[in-house]
């Protein structure tokens, strides 16, 4: 079983509430989830009130509620509540919150079970169980609540058109700020608590949250159970989202709570078959790997029509500067692990790009290029560029197209799907290859890519960023190989550019330089960012042994100034392992990943918590946790996907961090078949055991 965070028994004000998601709905549920939480709906868009551009939108909180004892309400008297325990079960994606609420001499003990359904992914379910220690008048309320979010009511209904009896307790249509989209919501409740129960709904106030209350004269020997089903649907998924939410939540209620809970648990059980087991690494490292694996898979789904973003579908008001945009981190760091452990979710991430190819084509044309240039920050509606205007230099950060194209190539290698290659992947690879042809400049040194910003995000563009040129060469080679398979005429031209792509190298020191202007004497975070190493892994750009070793040694020597910043820090342990340095590998994983973890739910921050304790608490940051998982699954095992037979994908001796004995994965999906990965330290090659047909 995966290792879940230890139960939380004392809430601290600096904590961020628990993040629950299924890749379609994302929640933050507070320690008393009835009265504190936020919701994000995949694809829902609004005009950001600060940047004035397109970004994510909060949806109505689908699991709100209240409790009342003899006239005293929890929502009005939160100080009279006391957290007993909040426990997250990563094995099932369930959050259980226990608290007490006191009114006079009476105490109610409450247990709240919450989860986002993976089998009906627009639906969130909550089970509230209440016991009292003396007779009282008890009111338990369920709410769907837009209070505190930007936008406006467009419809609020507690009746069902053409039905004598309402099909659902209520439905609503909410318009986001700026009118970019709407969110439909509908909910159903049920109650168990004996006889004499009075059911009440707020039916007349057009601006009140949707709510259903159950009033009962409670007795200590009874247990009172309120179950709530809520569906949230964005207008990008249906033009009448409140009507569709009504249909979907009606289906949920018909299936029933226990069936949906069982379906959800079985879905997670299947996901956990791909658990990355770190044999010998100890409880702590396995817990970190399990948390990363959980948050990655919680943030993606085969129904994630709008991909996912830097923090998945997580949000809390103390951090929101990425606005829910789809950026290169998704294909570069999130996609690779999903590709082998949850290929349907990986497919959905690529489908987001497929549905927005016209935007990438228009984007390239506006810059004067051919082919496809995917935007640096893609808006959820049309896939157009929406990067903040306050950072104009970021329009030079164009390497996202290389990560996108590479992801499509890797999908074909992993699945062996020739139809997908011809019909879906090829237009993307061809479009990005044509973009590179128009982007590269032929000089006496070869082919150069000028005026770019790389991973280090320097303020001023540079020429021949090593990571960009290495990635470009690999993408062109992939495109050329597929062109040969499909009998297309472009392979020779693309291979010529790939072979001739200029790479800045200090031949005396035998190191790849980050870019043309780079000097080994340069100081600062940008100078210490190991951009060139990202070309070696994860792009697997091939170089001779002495150059690879010299480059890794050089950037690791200066990584102390960089480590703690996002993205590439999580890969440093893999680079050390490639030198055969087991102690160094463990050290860099500690500094480059473990130091990013924060309590109480083992979320991965954007920045190192130890190095940058004053930065806001954020998470789960997909690039960092994805980078760590990718390091374990690919980097340390030597796994490199290609058109060759899977047995040939294991390309390097296995060197693991000090104390780690092996990396094992019980089930990966390779060419449509389950496969088992075993990578013991010291082996000449890991093994990939394919299930027999």
XYZ file of C-alpha atoms in Angstrom, residues 1-692:
692
model
C 0.000 0.000 0.000
C 1.214 3.516 -0.669
C 2.376 5.555 2.299
C -0.069 8.326 3.195
C 0.823 11.411 5.262
C 0.463 10.930 9.015
C -2.917 12.072 10.346
C -3.074 15.778 11.160
C -4.214 16.529 14.706
C -3.214 20.141 15.118
C -3.879 22.767 12.485
C -1.327 25.521 12.044
C -2.270 28.817 10.374
C 0.556 28.589 7.809
C -0.692 25.271 6.426
C -2.418 25.028 3.055
C -5.599 22.912 3.139
C -5.592 19.425 1.646
C -5.693 19.188 -2.150
C -8.188 16.680 -3.557
C -8.595 16.164 -7.278
C -9.415 13.725 -10.036
C -7.980 15.822 -12.884
C -11.375 17.367 -13.706
C -12.365 18.902 -10.350
C -9.784 20.214 -7.897
C -10.560 21.088 -4.280
C -8.847 22.595 -1.298
C -10.718 21.264 1.720
C -9.989 22.984 5.015
C -9.690 21.268 8.383
C -13.455 21.876 8.764
C -14.307 21.268 5.087
C -17.970 22.261 5.452
C -17.090 25.915 5.999
C -13.715 26.428 4.302
C -12.513 25.425 0.861
C -12.156 26.338 -2.826
C -12.842 24.588 -6.115
C -11.198 24.677 -9.535
C -12.922 23.212 -12.601
C -10.747 21.970 -15.456
C -11.095 24.421 -18.348
C -13.177 27.068 -16.572
C -11.781 30.470 -17.571
C -12.104 34.069 -16.388
C -10.438 37.422 -16.905
C -7.822 37.749 -14.198
C -8.677 40.914 -12.243
C -5.001 41.885 -11.838
C -3.392 40.926 -15.155
C -6.576 41.537 -17.187
C -5.914 38.429 -19.281
C -7.363 34.939 -19.539
C -6.706 32.574 -16.665
C -8.376 29.960 -14.511
C -11.592 30.627 -12.613
C -12.795 29.356 -9.284
C -15.992 27.365 -9.365
C -18.721 27.198 -6.704
C -17.551 25.239 -3.669
C -19.361 21.899 -4.152
C -19.067 20.415 -0.648
C -20.014 23.331 1.562
C -22.323 22.918 4.514
C -23.165 23.867 8.040
C -24.093 22.428 11.400
C -26.474 23.845 13.977
C -27.074 22.758 17.573
C -30.008 24.368 19.382
C -29.690 27.499 17.242
C -25.871 27.807 17.372
C -24.334 27.583 13.889
C -20.876 26.295 13.093
C -20.390 28.876 10.318
C -21.042 31.720 12.765
C -19.132 30.198 15.671
C -16.091 28.447 14.129
C -14.140 29.087 17.322
C -16.392 26.562 19.057
C -15.143 23.805 16.745
C -12.069 21.707 17.397
C -10.150 19.601 14.893
C -9.755 16.035 16.093
C -7.987 14.569 13.091
C -7.694 14.953 9.343
C -6.397 11.915 7.498
C -5.511 11.622 3.820
C -5.607 8.172 2.237
C -3.462 8.227 -0.890
C -4.516 4.663 -1.715
C -8.079 5.779 -2.441
C -7.901 9.554 -2.849
C -10.137 10.016 0.199
C -9.904 12.692 2.874
C -11.473 12.041 6.277
C -11.930 15.032 8.606
C -13.029 14.625 12.220
C -13.972 17.541 14.459
C -16.108 18.508 17.431
C -18.555 21.372 17.654
C -19.806 22.562 21.047
C -22.910 24.531 21.902
C -23.552 25.044 25.575
C -23.465 21.641 27.251
C -23.887 19.755 23.967
C -21.064 18.441 21.803
C -21.457 17.086 18.289
C -18.747 14.771 16.969
C -18.535 14.985 13.182
C -16.787 12.812 10.607
C -16.610 14.049 7.006
C -15.496 11.796 4.151
C -14.721 13.570 0.858
C -13.493 12.365 -2.542
C -13.548 13.323 -6.204
C -14.934 10.479 -8.285
C -12.678 9.020 -10.973
C -15.519 7.017 -12.560
C -17.822 10.078 -12.851
C -15.146 12.778 -12.981
C -17.414 15.850 -12.802
C -18.796 14.611 -9.479
C -17.602 15.244 -5.922
C -19.047 13.210 -3.063
C -19.208 13.889 0.643
C -20.495 11.867 3.578
C -21.143 13.742 6.852
C -21.802 11.667 9.966
C -22.839 13.346 13.228
C -23.290 12.068 16.749
C -24.356 14.189 19.751
C -23.712 13.553 23.426
C -27.131 14.774 24.656
C -30.554 15.435 23.147
C -30.739 18.611 21.032
C -32.237 20.178 17.959
C -29.752 19.310 15.216
C -29.632 20.849 11.745
C -27.220 19.469 9.131
C -26.907 21.456 5.902
C -25.361 20.773 2.491
C -24.444 23.701 0.242
C -23.146 24.519 -3.213
C -21.644 27.881 -2.523
C -20.278 30.613 -4.851
C -19.715 33.037 -1.966
C -16.446 34.919 -2.272
C -15.658 34.117 -5.909
C -15.682 36.586 -8.773
C -18.584 36.339 -11.168
C -22.357 36.506 -11.261
C -25.445 34.348 -11.041
C -27.082 33.543 -14.382
C -29.578 30.944 -13.190
C -30.636 29.392 -9.901
C -33.224 26.626 -9.835
C -34.724 24.392 -7.156
C -37.275 22.879 -9.510
C -36.785 20.672 -12.557
C -38.370 21.759 -15.858
C -41.285 19.546 -16.907
C -41.161 17.507 -13.692
C -43.592 17.545 -10.801
C -40.894 16.427 -8.394
C -37.371 17.891 -8.581
C -34.780 15.500 -9.968
C -32.042 17.259 -8.006
C -32.027 19.425 -4.910
C -30.963 22.394 -7.001
C -28.888 23.644 -9.921
C -27.144 26.859 -10.832
C -25.392 28.592 -13.695
C -22.503 30.820 -12.673
C -20.754 33.248 -15.027
C -17.076 33.909 -14.405
C -15.509 37.349 -14.177
C -15.242 38.858 -17.639
C -17.890 36.549 -19.072
C -15.369 34.147 -20.642
C -17.227 31.043 -19.508
C -19.914 29.683 -17.229
C -19.999 26.887 -14.701
C -22.998 24.679 -14.166
C -23.566 22.998 -10.830
C -26.197 20.599 -9.543
C -26.461 18.630 -6.333
C -28.433 15.845 -4.681
C -28.594 14.965 -0.992
C -29.842 12.075 1.080
C -30.263 11.738 4.837
C -30.352 8.867 7.318
C -31.453 9.595 10.848
C -34.682 7.966 11.801
C -38.171 9.424 11.920
C -39.340 12.989 12.313
C -36.788 14.520 9.957
C -37.744 17.844 8.416
C -36.173 18.715 5.054
C -35.728 22.382 4.154
C -34.348 24.137 1.063
C -33.606 27.770 0.310
C -35.992 28.213 -2.619
C -36.720 31.925 -2.809
C -33.491 33.905 -2.392
C -32.059 34.181 -5.925
C -28.581 35.069 -4.633
C -28.297 32.587 -1.764
C -26.097 29.498 -2.011
C -27.967 26.382 -2.965
C -28.665 24.586 0.278
C -30.595 21.691 1.735
C -31.009 21.299 5.495
C -32.205 18.361 7.563
C -33.712 19.148 10.972
C -34.045 16.465 13.607
C -34.493 16.120 17.345
C -31.230 14.308 17.850
C -30.505 11.645 20.454
C -27.103 10.425 21.680
C -27.691 6.816 20.675
C -28.305 7.688 17.003
C -25.978 8.485 14.130
C -27.090 11.080 11.561
C -25.745 10.819 8.021
C -25.953 13.424 5.260
C -24.657 12.438 1.851
C -24.064 14.959 -0.877
C -23.346 14.511 -4.589
C -22.365 17.581 -6.625
C -21.479 17.897 -10.310
C -19.547 20.862 -11.737
C -19.441 21.319 -15.527
C -17.733 24.161 -17.443
C -19.287 25.716 -20.530
C -16.219 24.607 -22.510
C -17.485 21.043 -22.033
C -21.211 21.687 -22.645
C -23.148 24.726 -23.878
C -25.779 24.216 -21.148
C -23.506 23.208 -18.303
C -26.115 23.449 -15.525
C -28.420 21.108 -17.455
C -25.609 18.635 -18.042
C -24.548 18.856 -14.398
C -28.133 17.933 -13.476
C -27.994 14.859 -15.700
C -24.625 13.755 -14.373
C -25.397 14.201 -10.698
C -28.682 12.380 -11.242
C -26.675 9.477 -12.609
C -24.385 9.656 -9.588
C -27.308 9.495 -7.171
C -28.762 6.548 -9.040
C -25.493 4.631 -8.817
C -25.297 5.415 -5.143
C -22.580 6.508 -2.778
C -21.170 3.084 -1.986
C -20.943 2.029 -5.633
C -19.184 5.253 -6.616
C -16.842 4.912 -3.669
C -16.040 1.353 -4.678
C -15.477 2.405 -8.301
C -13.181 5.181 -7.153
C -11.174 2.840 -4.948
C -10.808 0.318 -7.755
C -9.647 3.061 -10.120
C -6.960 4.103 -7.646
C -6.012 0.485 -7.054
C -5.320 0.167 -10.780
C -3.296 3.395 -10.790
C -1.163 2.233 -7.871
C -0.041 -0.842 -9.790
C 2.418 1.571 -11.390
C 3.861 2.613 -8.028
C 7.585 3.359 -8.205
C 9.103 1.276 -5.419
C 12.463 2.435 -4.060
C 13.834 -0.779 -2.578
C 16.154 -0.127 0.357
C 15.675 3.625 0.303
C 13.701 3.617 3.536
C 10.258 4.761 4.639
C 10.917 8.484 4.163
C 11.990 8.312 0.524
C 9.210 5.886 -0.336
C 6.701 8.255 1.275
C 8.044 11.133 -0.847
C 7.822 9.036 -3.999
C 4.285 7.909 -3.155
C 3.127 11.471 -2.499
C 4.595 12.664 -5.802
C 2.964 9.755 -7.610
C -0.380 10.463 -5.966
C -0.483 14.176 -6.720
C 0.624 13.591 -10.313
C -2.151 11.089 -11.011
C -4.729 13.048 -9.020
C -4.112 16.006 -11.322
C -4.696 14.208 -14.623
C -7.460 12.031 -16.033
C -8.508 10.622 -19.364
C -11.329 13.201 -19.152
C -8.961 16.144 -18.550
C -10.042 17.917 -21.725
C -8.035 21.029 -20.872
C -4.743 19.416 -19.815
C -3.504 20.458 -16.371
C -1.430 23.320 -15.051
C 1.642 24.080 -12.981
C -0.093 23.297 -9.694
C -2.486 20.756 -11.163
C -5.983 21.875 -10.188
C -4.830 23.218 -6.847
C -5.351 26.808 -5.759
C -5.118 28.821 -2.585
C -5.252 32.620 -2.367
C -1.646 32.999 -1.184
C -0.321 31.878 -4.594
C -1.890 32.212 -8.004
C 0.734 33.685 -10.293
C 0.564 30.958 -12.954
C -3.179 31.545 -13.519
C -3.839 27.917 -14.443
C -2.123 28.185 -17.823
C -0.763 25.143 -19.656
C 3.006 25.516 -19.974
C 6.029 23.473 -21.037
C 6.287 21.851 -17.615
C 3.353 19.602 -18.483
C 4.917 17.878 -21.497
C 8.472 18.101 -20.159
C 7.953 16.872 -16.584
C 4.364 15.695 -16.004
C 3.786 13.668 -19.151
C 6.676 11.118 -19.093
C 5.629 9.190 -15.974
C 1.946 9.244 -16.926
C 2.841 7.887 -20.349
C 3.895 4.532 -18.877
C 1.688 4.379 -15.764
C -1.594 5.972 -16.956
C -1.431 6.238 -20.762
C -5.069 7.330 -21.091
C -4.309 10.390 -18.961
C -1.173 11.060 -21.002
C -3.267 10.834 -24.159
C -5.647 13.471 -22.794
C -2.773 15.897 -22.151
C -1.709 15.556 -25.786
C -5.281 15.858 -27.015
C -5.410 19.331 -25.496
C -2.615 20.317 -27.917
C -4.230 18.517 -30.854
C -7.465 20.455 -30.425
C -5.519 23.752 -30.487
C -3.107 23.284 -33.379
C -4.601 26.216 -35.256
C -3.622 28.520 -32.413
C -0.028 27.233 -32.586
C -0.009 27.745 -36.350
C -1.296 31.302 -36.018
C 1.217 31.940 -33.250
C 4.128 30.900 -35.485
C 2.833 33.075 -38.300
C 2.658 36.158 -36.078
C 6.361 35.726 -35.274
C 7.194 35.300 -38.961
C 7.778 31.545 -38.855
C 6.227 28.518 -40.536
C 4.786 25.460 -38.891
C 3.715 25.266 -35.252
C 4.965 27.445 -32.405
C 3.094 26.532 -29.259
C 2.538 29.471 -26.922
C 4.617 29.823 -23.784
C 1.497 30.078 -21.607
C -1.563 28.549 -23.230
C -5.037 29.760 -22.290
C -7.644 27.069 -21.601
C -10.225 28.166 -24.141
C -8.392 28.492 -27.456
C -4.792 27.633 -26.669
C -3.539 31.116 -27.468
C -0.683 32.982 -25.808
C -1.757 34.547 -22.517
C 1.558 35.197 -20.758
C 1.464 38.242 -18.516
C 2.225 41.537 -20.206
C 4.477 42.608 -17.338
C 7.195 40.190 -18.518
C 7.556 40.936 -22.238
C 10.940 39.193 -22.519
C 9.223 35.830 -22.017
C 7.967 35.870 -25.616
C 11.514 34.750 -26.460
C 11.019 31.569 -24.402
C 9.923 29.434 -27.329
C 11.334 26.020 -26.463
C 7.916 24.727 -25.395
C 7.323 23.483 -28.953
C 10.244 21.087 -28.548
C 8.770 19.537 -25.388
C 5.365 19.215 -27.036
C 6.739 17.541 -30.172
C 8.940 15.229 -28.123
C 5.942 14.145 -26.048
C 4.082 13.095 -29.196
C 7.121 11.136 -30.385
C 7.450 9.418 -27.007
C 3.773 8.489 -27.070
C 4.260 6.707 -30.393
C 7.345 4.892 -29.079
C 5.569 3.773 -25.903
C 2.340 2.628 -27.548
C 3.543 1.536 -30.988
C 0.303 2.990 -32.346
C 0.866 3.471 -36.079
C -2.580 4.971 -36.637
C -1.885 7.574 -33.966
C 1.439 8.353 -35.647
C -0.138 8.929 -39.051
C -3.282 10.728 -37.980
C -2.290 12.659 -34.846
C 1.411 12.746 -33.989
C 2.709 13.335 -37.486
C 1.008 16.732 -38.044
C 2.528 17.954 -34.775
C 6.033 16.644 -35.495
C 5.941 17.915 -39.055
C 4.667 21.308 -37.908
C 7.354 21.744 -35.243
C 10.068 20.497 -37.615
C 8.957 23.055 -40.200
C 9.011 25.711 -37.492
C 12.590 24.760 -36.669
C 13.543 24.935 -40.341
C 12.249 28.501 -40.478
C 13.660 29.336 -37.033
C 17.233 28.077 -37.528
C 19.817 30.201 -39.347
C 22.580 28.625 -41.429
C 26.028 30.114 -40.762
C 29.635 29.050 -41.176
C 29.306 27.276 -37.797
C 26.292 25.218 -38.851
C 22.660 25.814 -37.981
C 22.052 28.287 -35.177
C 18.957 29.295 -33.211
C 19.300 32.900 -32.181
C 17.488 35.235 -29.806
C 15.982 32.783 -27.354
C 15.454 32.537 -23.619
C 16.115 29.167 -22.071
C 15.238 27.491 -18.812
C 17.259 30.043 -16.822
C 14.922 32.783 -18.096
C 17.603 35.416 -18.537
C 16.201 38.898 -18.988
C 18.025 39.300 -22.308
C 17.755 36.702 -25.107
C 20.837 34.673 -26.009
C 22.022 32.862 -29.115
C 22.413 29.091 -29.260
C 21.066 28.128 -25.885
C 22.501 24.634 -25.395
C 19.273 23.101 -24.092
C 17.256 24.578 -26.962
C 19.692 23.464 -29.653
C 20.120 19.975 -28.197
C 16.348 19.530 -27.892
C 15.849 20.899 -31.421
C 18.335 18.383 -32.812
C 16.578 15.497 -31.075
C 13.120 16.597 -32.253
C 14.329 16.933 -35.849
C 15.829 13.450 -35.698
C 12.583 12.038 -34.364
C 10.598 13.820 -37.077
C 13.002 12.586 -39.764
C 12.750 8.977 -38.569
C 8.949 9.133 -38.626
C 9.074 10.749 -42.079
C 10.999 7.722 -43.319
C 8.435 5.364 -41.782
C 5.612 7.262 -43.447
C 7.525 7.667 -46.740
C 7.498 11.457 -46.492
C 10.098 13.527 -48.368
C 11.468 15.727 -45.573
C 13.783 13.351 -43.712
C 17.051 14.307 -45.446
C 16.574 18.032 -44.875
C 15.638 17.604 -41.217
C 18.527 15.223 -40.548
C 20.931 17.675 -42.140
C 19.826 20.449 -39.797
C 19.844 18.089 -36.807
C 23.408 16.957 -37.504
C 24.559 20.494 -38.187
C 22.912 22.140 -35.169
C 25.596 24.256 -33.541
C 26.417 23.480 -29.922
C 28.515 25.911 -27.859
C 31.392 23.869 -26.416
C 34.499 24.832 -24.472
C 36.857 22.311 -26.084
C 39.679 22.960 -23.619
C 37.545 22.259 -20.570
C 35.382 19.704 -22.376
C 32.099 21.255 -21.297
C 28.948 22.252 -23.124
C 28.288 25.921 -22.467
C 24.777 27.087 -21.637
C 24.798 29.534 -24.562
C 27.067 31.607 -26.806
C 27.725 34.385 -24.306
C 28.223 32.015 -21.397
C 31.461 32.221 -19.477
C 32.515 29.671 -16.844
C 33.470 32.674 -14.730
C 29.889 34.003 -14.688
C 28.156 34.144 -11.311
C 24.540 34.240 -10.224
C 21.516 31.991 -10.407
C 21.129 32.183 -14.201
C 24.787 31.262 -14.700
C 24.505 28.306 -12.333
C 21.273 26.969 -13.882
C 22.290 23.623 -15.445
C 20.526 24.164 -18.757
C 23.013 22.081 -20.717
C 22.413 19.130 -18.406
C 18.707 19.186 -19.317
C 19.772 18.448 -22.887
C 21.574 15.326 -21.647
C 18.583 14.304 -19.541
C 15.678 14.193 -20.128
C 16.255 14.857 -23.852
C 19.061 12.252 -24.033
C 21.151 14.211 -26.508
C 24.114 11.893 -27.267
C 27.652 13.178 -26.677
C 30.968 11.415 -26.270
C 31.851 10.165 -22.798
C 34.507 12.743 -21.816
C 32.283 15.656 -22.898
C 29.302 14.272 -21.004
C 31.353 13.698 -17.877
C 33.071 17.072 -18.038
C 29.757 18.872 -18.542
C 28.065 17.104 -15.633
C 31.015 17.689 -13.298
C 31.198 21.377 -14.212
C 27.528 22.177 -13.579
C 27.257 20.055 -10.446
C 30.242 21.905 -8.985
C 28.308 25.155 -9.233
C 24.823 23.746 -8.594
C 24.966 24.836 -4.967
C 24.020 28.332 -6.067
C 21.101 27.039 -8.148
C 19.635 24.130 -6.185
C 16.403 25.084 -4.482
C 14.964 26.746 -7.576
C 12.212 24.925 -9.485
C 12.291 22.347 -12.269
C 15.905 21.331 -12.898
C 16.779 20.875 -9.207
C 14.849 17.583 -9.155
C 17.072 16.162 -11.929
C 20.439 16.789 -10.285
C 20.542 13.396 -8.558
C 20.284 11.643 -11.917
C 23.269 13.585 -13.268
C 25.364 12.662 -10.238
C 24.393 9.013 -10.668
C 25.640 9.139 -14.249
C 29.053 9.969 -12.847
C 28.827 6.868 -10.665
C 28.627 9.067 -7.567
C 26.071 7.372 -5.292
C 26.662 9.709 -2.352
C 26.377 12.710 -4.638
C 23.158 11.384 -6.128
C 21.582 11.081 -2.684
C 22.868 14.534 -1.714
C 21.372 16.210 -4.777
C 18.038 14.466 -4.406
C 17.953 15.700 -0.813
C 18.733 19.284 -1.805
C 16.934 19.217 -5.145
C 13.748 17.476 -4.075
C 13.334 16.419 -0.434
C 13.970 19.979 0.755
C 10.956 21.119 -1.306
C 8.449 19.038 0.664
C 6.122 20.709 3.132
C 3.793 19.539 5.845
C 1.202 18.413 6.578
C 0.232 16.611 3.339
C 3.662 15.954 1.736
C 3.100 18.469 -1.037
C 5.975 19.539 -3.274
C 6.639 23.261 -3.169
C 7.852 25.311 -6.113
C 10.954 26.390 -4.161
C 13.057 24.675 -1.527
C 11.400 25.163 1.848
C 14.778 25.063 3.559
C 16.555 27.508 1.285
C 13.630 29.866 0.771
C 11.518 29.649 3.951
C 10.031 33.110 3.381
C 8.522 32.342 -0.024
C 4.796 31.583 -0.008
C 3.686 28.024 0.548
C 2.643 26.544 -2.781
C 2.045 23.157 -4.268
C 1.855 20.574 -5.517
C 4.283 21.910 -8.141
C 4.041 19.526 -11.076
C 7.464 20.196 -12.599
C 9.312 19.339 -9.400
C 7.381 16.218 -8.446
C 7.245 15.134 -12.084
C 10.981 15.703 -12.414
C 11.678 13.513 -9.391
C 9.442 10.702 -10.648
C 10.978 10.973 -14.110
C 14.437 10.756 -12.559
C 13.466 7.557 -10.764
C 11.593 5.930 -13.650
C 13.827 6.979 -16.546
C 17.038 8.661 -15.423
C 18.317 6.242 -12.782
C 17.151 3.125 -14.624
C 18.562 4.130 -18.011
C 15.132 3.803 -19.625
C 15.070 5.589 -22.977
C 12.056 5.142 -25.265
C 12.651 4.673 -28.973
C 11.281 2.883 -32.028
C 13.430 -0.138 -31.096
C 12.091 -3.153 -29.283
C 11.383 -2.402 -25.589
C 14.167 -4.730 -24.472
C 16.588 -2.266 -26.080
C 15.220 0.729 -24.167
C 17.472 0.084 -21.161
C 20.613 1.879 -22.244
C 22.861 2.435 -19.206
C 24.286 0.657 -16.177
C 22.083 1.130 -13.121
C 23.607 3.493 -10.550
C 21.332 4.394 -7.649
C 21.741 6.833 -4.753
C 23.570 5.604 -1.705
C 21.460 3.131 0.244
C 18.989 2.476 -2.568
C 19.118 -1.165 -3.644
C 16.720 -1.211 -6.578
C 13.889 0.545 -8.356
C 10.943 -1.666 -9.222
C 7.610 -0.999 -10.899
C 5.079 -3.803 -10.950
C 3.090 -2.546 -13.934
C 3.952 -0.225 -16.774
C 2.114 -0.112 -20.083
C 4.402 -0.778 -23.030
C 3.171 -1.278 -26.584
C -0.290 -2.064 -25.243
C 0.916 -4.711 -22.789
C 1.687 -4.687 -19.071
C 5.380 -4.810 -18.265
C 7.465 -5.042 -15.072
C 10.557 -2.890 -14.572
C 13.396 -4.093 -12.339
C 16.513 -1.944 -11.929
C 18.901 -3.259 -9.244
C 21.898 -1.117 -8.393
C 25.034 -2.301 -10.142
C 23.257 -4.144 -12.949
C 24.715 -3.675 -16.405
C 21.164 -2.971 -17.557
C 17.739 -2.861 -15.977
C 15.153 -5.323 -17.255
C 11.700 -4.740 -18.692
C 9.673 -7.945 -18.481
C 6.756 -7.861 -20.911
C 3.606 -9.805 -20.116
C 3.108 -12.630 -22.580
